[in-house]
Coordinates of C-alpha atoms and ligand atoms in Angstrom, one line a residue:
X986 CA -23.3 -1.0 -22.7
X987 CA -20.9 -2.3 -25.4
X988 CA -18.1 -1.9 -23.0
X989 CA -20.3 -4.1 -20.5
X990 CA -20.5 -6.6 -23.6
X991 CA -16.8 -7.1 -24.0
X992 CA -16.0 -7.5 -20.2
X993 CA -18.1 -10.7 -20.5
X994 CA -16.5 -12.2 -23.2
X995 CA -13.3 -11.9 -22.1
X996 CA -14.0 -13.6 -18.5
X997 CA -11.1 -16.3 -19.3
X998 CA -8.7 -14.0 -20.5
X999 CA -9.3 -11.9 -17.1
X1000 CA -8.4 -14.7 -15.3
X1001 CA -5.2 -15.5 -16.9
X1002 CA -4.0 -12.4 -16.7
X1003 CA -4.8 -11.6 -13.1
X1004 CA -2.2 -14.3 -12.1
X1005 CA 0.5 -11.9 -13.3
X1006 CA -1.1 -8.9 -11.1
X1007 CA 1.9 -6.7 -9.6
X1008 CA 1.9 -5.5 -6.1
X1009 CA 3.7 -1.9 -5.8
X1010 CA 4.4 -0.7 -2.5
X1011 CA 4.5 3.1 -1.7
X1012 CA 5.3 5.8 0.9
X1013 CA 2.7 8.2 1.9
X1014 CA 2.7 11.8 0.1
X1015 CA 5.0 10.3 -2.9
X1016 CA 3.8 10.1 -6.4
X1017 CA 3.7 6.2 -7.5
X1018 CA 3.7 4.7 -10.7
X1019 CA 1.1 2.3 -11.9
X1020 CA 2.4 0.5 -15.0
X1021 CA 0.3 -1.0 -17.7
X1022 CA 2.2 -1.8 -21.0
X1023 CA 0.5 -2.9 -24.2
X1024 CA 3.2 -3.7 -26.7
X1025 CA 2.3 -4.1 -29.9
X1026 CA 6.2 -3.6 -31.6
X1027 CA 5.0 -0.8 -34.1
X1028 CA 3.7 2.7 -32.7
X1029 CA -0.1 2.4 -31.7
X1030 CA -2.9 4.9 -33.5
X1031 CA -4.1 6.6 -30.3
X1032 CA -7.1 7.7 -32.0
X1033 CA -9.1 4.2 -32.2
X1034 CA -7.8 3.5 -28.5
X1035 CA -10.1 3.9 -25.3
X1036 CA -7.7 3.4 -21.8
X1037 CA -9.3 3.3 -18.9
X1038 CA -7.7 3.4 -15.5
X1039 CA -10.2 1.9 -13.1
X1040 CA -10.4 1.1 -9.0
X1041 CA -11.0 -2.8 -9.3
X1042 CA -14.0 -2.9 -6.6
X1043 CA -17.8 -3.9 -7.6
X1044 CA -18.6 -2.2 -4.8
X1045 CA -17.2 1.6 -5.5
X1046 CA -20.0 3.7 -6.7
X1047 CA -16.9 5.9 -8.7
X1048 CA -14.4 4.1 -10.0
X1049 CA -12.9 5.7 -13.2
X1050 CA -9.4 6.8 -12.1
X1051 CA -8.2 8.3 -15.2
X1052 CA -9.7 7.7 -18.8
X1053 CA -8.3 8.5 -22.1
X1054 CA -10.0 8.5 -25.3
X1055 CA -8.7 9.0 -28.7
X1056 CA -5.5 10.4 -27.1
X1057 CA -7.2 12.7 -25.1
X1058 CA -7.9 12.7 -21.2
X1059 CA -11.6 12.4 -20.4
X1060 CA -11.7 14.2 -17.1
X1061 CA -15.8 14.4 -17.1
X1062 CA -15.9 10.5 -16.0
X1063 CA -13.1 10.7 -13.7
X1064 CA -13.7 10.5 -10.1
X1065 CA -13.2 13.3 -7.4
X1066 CA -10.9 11.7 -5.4
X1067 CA -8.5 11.1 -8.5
X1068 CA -8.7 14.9 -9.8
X1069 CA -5.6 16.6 -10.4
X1070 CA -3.7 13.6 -8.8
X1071 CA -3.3 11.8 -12.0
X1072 CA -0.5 12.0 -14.7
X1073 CA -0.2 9.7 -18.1
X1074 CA 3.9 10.2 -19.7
X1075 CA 2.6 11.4 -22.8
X1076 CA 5.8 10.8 -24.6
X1077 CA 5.0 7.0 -24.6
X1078 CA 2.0 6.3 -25.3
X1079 CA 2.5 5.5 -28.9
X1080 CA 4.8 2.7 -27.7
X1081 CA 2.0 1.5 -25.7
X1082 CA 2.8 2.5 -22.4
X1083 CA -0.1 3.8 -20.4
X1084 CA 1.4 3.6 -17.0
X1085 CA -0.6 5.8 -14.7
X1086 CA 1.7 8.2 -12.1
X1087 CA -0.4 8.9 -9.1
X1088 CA 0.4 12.0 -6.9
X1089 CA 0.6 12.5 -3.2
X1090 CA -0.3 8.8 -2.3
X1091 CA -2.9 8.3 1.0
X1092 CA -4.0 4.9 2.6
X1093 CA -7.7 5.4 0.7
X1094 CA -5.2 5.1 -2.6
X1095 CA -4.1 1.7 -1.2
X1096 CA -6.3 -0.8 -3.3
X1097 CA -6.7 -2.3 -6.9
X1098 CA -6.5 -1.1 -9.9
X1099 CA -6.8 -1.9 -13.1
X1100 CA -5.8 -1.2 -16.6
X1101 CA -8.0 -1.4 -19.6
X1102 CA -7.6 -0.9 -23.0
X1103 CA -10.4 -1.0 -25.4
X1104 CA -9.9 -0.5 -29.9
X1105 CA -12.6 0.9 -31.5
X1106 CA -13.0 -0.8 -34.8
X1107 CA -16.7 -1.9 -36.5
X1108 CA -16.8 -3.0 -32.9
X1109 CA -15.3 -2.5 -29.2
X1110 CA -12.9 -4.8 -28.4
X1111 CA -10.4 -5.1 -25.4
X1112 CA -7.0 -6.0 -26.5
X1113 CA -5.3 -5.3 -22.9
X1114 CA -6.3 -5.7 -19.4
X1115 CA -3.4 -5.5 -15.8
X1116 CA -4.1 -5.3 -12.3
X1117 CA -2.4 -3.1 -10.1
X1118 CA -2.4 -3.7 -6.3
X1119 CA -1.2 -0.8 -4.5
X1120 CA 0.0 -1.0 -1.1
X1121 CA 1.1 2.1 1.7
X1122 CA 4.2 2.1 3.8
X1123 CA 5.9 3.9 5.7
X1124 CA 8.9 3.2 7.9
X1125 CA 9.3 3.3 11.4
X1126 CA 11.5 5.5 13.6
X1127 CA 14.6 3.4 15.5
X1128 CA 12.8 2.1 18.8
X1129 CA 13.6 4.2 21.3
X1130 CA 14.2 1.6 24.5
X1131 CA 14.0 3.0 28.1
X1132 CA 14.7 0.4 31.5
X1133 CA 15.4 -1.3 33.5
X1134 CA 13.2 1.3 36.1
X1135 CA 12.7 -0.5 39.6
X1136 CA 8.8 -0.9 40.4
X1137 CA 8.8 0.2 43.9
X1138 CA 5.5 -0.7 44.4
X1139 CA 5.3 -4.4 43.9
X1140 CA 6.3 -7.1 46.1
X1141 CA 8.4 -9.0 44.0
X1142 CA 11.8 -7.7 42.4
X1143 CA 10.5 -6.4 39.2
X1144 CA 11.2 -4.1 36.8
X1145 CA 9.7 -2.1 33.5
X1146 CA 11.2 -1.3 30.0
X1147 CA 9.5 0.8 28.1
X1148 CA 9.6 0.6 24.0
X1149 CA 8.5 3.3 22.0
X1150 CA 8.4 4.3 18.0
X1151 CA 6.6 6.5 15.5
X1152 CA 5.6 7.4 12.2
X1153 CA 5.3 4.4 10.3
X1154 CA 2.5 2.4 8.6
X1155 CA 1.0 0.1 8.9
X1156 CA 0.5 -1.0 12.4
X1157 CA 3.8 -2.9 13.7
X1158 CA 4.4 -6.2 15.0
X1159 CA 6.6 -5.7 18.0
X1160 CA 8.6 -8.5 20.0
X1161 CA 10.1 -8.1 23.1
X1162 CA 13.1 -10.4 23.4
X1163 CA 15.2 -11.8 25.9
X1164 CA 18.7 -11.8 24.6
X1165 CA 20.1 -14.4 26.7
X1166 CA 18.1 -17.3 25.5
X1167 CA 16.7 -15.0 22.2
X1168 CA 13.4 -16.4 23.6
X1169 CA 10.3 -13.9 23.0
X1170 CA 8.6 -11.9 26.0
X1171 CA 5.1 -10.9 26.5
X1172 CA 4.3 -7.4 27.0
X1173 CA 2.2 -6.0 29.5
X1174 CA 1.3 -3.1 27.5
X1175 CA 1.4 -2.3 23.7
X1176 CA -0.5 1.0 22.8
X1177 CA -0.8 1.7 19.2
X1178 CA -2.1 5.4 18.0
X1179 CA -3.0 6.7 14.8
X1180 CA -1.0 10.0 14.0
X1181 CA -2.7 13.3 12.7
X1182 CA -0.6 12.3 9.2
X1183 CA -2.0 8.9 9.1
X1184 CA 0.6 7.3 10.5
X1185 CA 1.0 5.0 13.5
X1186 CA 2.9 5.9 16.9
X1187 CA 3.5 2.5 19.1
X1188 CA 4.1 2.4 22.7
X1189 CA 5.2 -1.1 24.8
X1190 CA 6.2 -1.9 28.4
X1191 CA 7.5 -5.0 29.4
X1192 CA 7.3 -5.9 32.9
X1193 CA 9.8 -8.8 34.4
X1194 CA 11.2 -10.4 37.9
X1195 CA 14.8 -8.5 37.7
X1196 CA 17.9 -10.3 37.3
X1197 CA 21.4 -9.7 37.8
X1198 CA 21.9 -9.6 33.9
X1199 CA 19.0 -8.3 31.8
X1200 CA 19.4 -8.3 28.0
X1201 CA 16.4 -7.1 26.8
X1202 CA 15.5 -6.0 23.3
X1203 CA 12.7 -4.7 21.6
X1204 CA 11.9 -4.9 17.5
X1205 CA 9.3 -3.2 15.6
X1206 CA 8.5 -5.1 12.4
X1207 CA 6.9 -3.5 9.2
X1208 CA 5.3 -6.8 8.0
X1209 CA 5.1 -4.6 4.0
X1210 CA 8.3 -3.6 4.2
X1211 CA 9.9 -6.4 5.8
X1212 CA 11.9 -4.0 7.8
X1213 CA 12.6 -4.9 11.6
X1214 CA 14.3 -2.1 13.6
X1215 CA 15.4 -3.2 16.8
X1216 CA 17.1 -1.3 20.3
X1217 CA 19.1 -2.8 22.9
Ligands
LIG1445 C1 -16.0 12.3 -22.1 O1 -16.9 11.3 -21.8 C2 -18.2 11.7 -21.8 C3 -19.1 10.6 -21.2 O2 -18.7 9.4 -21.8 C4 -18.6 12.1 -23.2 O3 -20.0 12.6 -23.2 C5 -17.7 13.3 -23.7 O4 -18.0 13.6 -25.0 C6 -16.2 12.8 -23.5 N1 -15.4 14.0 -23.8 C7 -14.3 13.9 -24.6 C8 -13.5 15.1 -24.8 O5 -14.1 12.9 -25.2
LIG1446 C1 -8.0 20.8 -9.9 O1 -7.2 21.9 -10.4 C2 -7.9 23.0 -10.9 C3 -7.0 24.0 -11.5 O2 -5.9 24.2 -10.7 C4 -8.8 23.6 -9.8 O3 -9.6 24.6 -10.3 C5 -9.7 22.5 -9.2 O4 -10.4 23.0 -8.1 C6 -8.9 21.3 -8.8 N1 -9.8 20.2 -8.4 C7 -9.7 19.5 -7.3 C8 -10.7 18.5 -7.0 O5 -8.7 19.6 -6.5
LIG1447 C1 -1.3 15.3 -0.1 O1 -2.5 14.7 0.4 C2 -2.8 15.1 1.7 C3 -4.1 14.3 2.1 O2 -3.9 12.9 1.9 C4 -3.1 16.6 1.8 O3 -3.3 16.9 3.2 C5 -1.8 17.3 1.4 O4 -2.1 18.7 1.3 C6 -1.5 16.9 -0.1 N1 -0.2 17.4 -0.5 C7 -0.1 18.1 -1.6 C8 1.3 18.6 -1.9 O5 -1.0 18.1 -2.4
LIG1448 C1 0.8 0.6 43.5 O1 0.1 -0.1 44.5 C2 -1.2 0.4 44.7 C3 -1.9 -0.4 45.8 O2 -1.7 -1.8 45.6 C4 -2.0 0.3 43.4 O3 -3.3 0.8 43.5 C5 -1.3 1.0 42.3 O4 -2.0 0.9 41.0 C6 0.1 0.6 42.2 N1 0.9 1.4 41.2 C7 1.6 0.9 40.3 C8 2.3 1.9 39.4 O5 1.7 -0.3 40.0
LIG1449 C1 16.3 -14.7 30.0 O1 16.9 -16.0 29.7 C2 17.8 -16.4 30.7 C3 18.5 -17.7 30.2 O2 17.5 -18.6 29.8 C4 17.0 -16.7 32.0 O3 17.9 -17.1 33.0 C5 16.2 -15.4 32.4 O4 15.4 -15.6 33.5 C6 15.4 -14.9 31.2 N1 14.8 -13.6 31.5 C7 13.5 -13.4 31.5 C8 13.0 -12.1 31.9 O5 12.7 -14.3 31.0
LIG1450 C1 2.5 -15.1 26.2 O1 1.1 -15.1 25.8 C2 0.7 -16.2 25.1 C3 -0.6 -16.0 24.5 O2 -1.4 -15.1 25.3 C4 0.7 -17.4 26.1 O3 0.3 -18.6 25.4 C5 2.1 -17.6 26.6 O4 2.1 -18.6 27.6 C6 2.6 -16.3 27.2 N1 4.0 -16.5 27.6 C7 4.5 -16.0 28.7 C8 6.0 -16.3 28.9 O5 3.8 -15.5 29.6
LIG1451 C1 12.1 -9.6 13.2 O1 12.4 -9.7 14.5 C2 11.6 -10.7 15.2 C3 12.1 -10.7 16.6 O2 13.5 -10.8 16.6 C4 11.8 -12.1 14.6 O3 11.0 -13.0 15.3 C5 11.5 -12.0 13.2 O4 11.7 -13.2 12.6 C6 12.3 -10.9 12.5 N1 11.9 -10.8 11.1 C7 12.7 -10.5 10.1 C8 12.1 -10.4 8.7 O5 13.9 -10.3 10.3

């Protein structure tokens, strides 16, 4: 209840601070950092200090990530999901660092998070508070490009490239481009598939009237990454 108390009074500070919230982007299955420094200049007494590592959603009935009191880790309120998965560098948390590594990384990791720190003196008082937004990524494979194949079957002269790439995340952008005039083509057919390992597998086919020179390419854009692979 006294902790309730003291997230109240500091509404305005809350909102000052969550300007300055980082964004952190990670791969699936690595082990991420979550940084939350409180730097004071002088080493910190641990004892008096409350840290809570918390998943910043109202609606999440568990949300205690990680909590250490008096310089101990309180695994009793932490939640499933975040057992054994959790590591504090213990070496620095008397300069005030209470970064938080996270292991093994999955998209139901990918939200917000924040960083609390409460002093116990007469009373409880917060003396830090960061937000954490953590998002997943993974890379695509190079496109693998396949046409031009004739369509025997239709009536006019037209032809089918195929696009195709895996393992990334999240779900692509892809552009089918005609190199001649770098203008942008509409596919016929763009399959997306979740992967057993979370990722995404993406299949496209372009179908166009053939001409004597076709320059044809096709680019797979991570918007989080802001990586575009392309094949020609
Ligand atoms: C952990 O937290 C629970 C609930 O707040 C409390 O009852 C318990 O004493 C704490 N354990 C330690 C080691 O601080
Ligand atoms: C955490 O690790 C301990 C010891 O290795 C193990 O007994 C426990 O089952 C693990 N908990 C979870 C939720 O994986
Ligand atoms: C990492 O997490 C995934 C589930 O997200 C699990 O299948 C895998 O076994 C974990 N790997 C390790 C090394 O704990
Ligand atoms: C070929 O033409 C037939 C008859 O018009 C049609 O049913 C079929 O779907 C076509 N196949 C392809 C690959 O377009
Ligand atoms: C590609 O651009 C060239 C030059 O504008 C044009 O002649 C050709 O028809 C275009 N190809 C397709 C498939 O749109
Ligand atoms: C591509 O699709 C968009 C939206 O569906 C449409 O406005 C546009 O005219 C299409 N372009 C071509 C070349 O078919
Ligand atoms: C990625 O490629 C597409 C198609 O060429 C292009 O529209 C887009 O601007 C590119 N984005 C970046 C970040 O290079």
């Amino acid at each position: 209840l006294r902790r309730k108390i003291s997230l109240c009074s500091f509404s305005l500070f809350i909102s000052v601070v969550t300007a300055l919230e980082k964004m952190i982007i990670s791969k699936l299955g690595d082990n991420t950092k979550l940084s939350c420094i409180y730097s004071q200049g002088g080493k910190l007494h641990l004892d008096n200090l409350r840290v809570y590592w918390q998943v910043d959603d109202p609606q999440e009935k568990c949300s205690v990530v990680y909590a250490l009191i008096s310089g101990q880790d309180n695994e009793s309120e932490q939640c499933i999901h975040f057992k054994n998965r959790t590591q504090l560098l213990w070496d620095r948390l008397e300069n005030g660092d209470f970064s938080l590594i996270l292991l093994n990384v999955s998209q139901s990791d990918a939200r917000r998070y924040k960083c609390i720190v409460l002093q116990n003196t007469e009373y409880t008082k917060r003396v830090h508070h960061e937000e954490v937004v953590l998002s997943l990524a993974a890379s695509y494979s190079q496109p693998i490009l396949s046409g031009p194949i004739r369509n025997t079957n239709s009536s006019e002269e037209e032809v089918t490239f195929r696009c195709r790439s895996s393992n990334g995340y999240p779900k692509p952008n892809v552009y089918w481009i005609n190199k001649t005039d770098n203008r942008h083509l509409n596919s016929s057919e763009l399959k997306i598939t979740l992967q057993t390992d979370g990722t995404y597998s993406v299949f496209s086919t372009l179908k166009i009237k053939a001409t004597s020179n076709m320059q044809i390419e096709c680019s797979i854009k991570n918007e989080i990454l802001q990586e575009n692979l392309s094949a020609n």
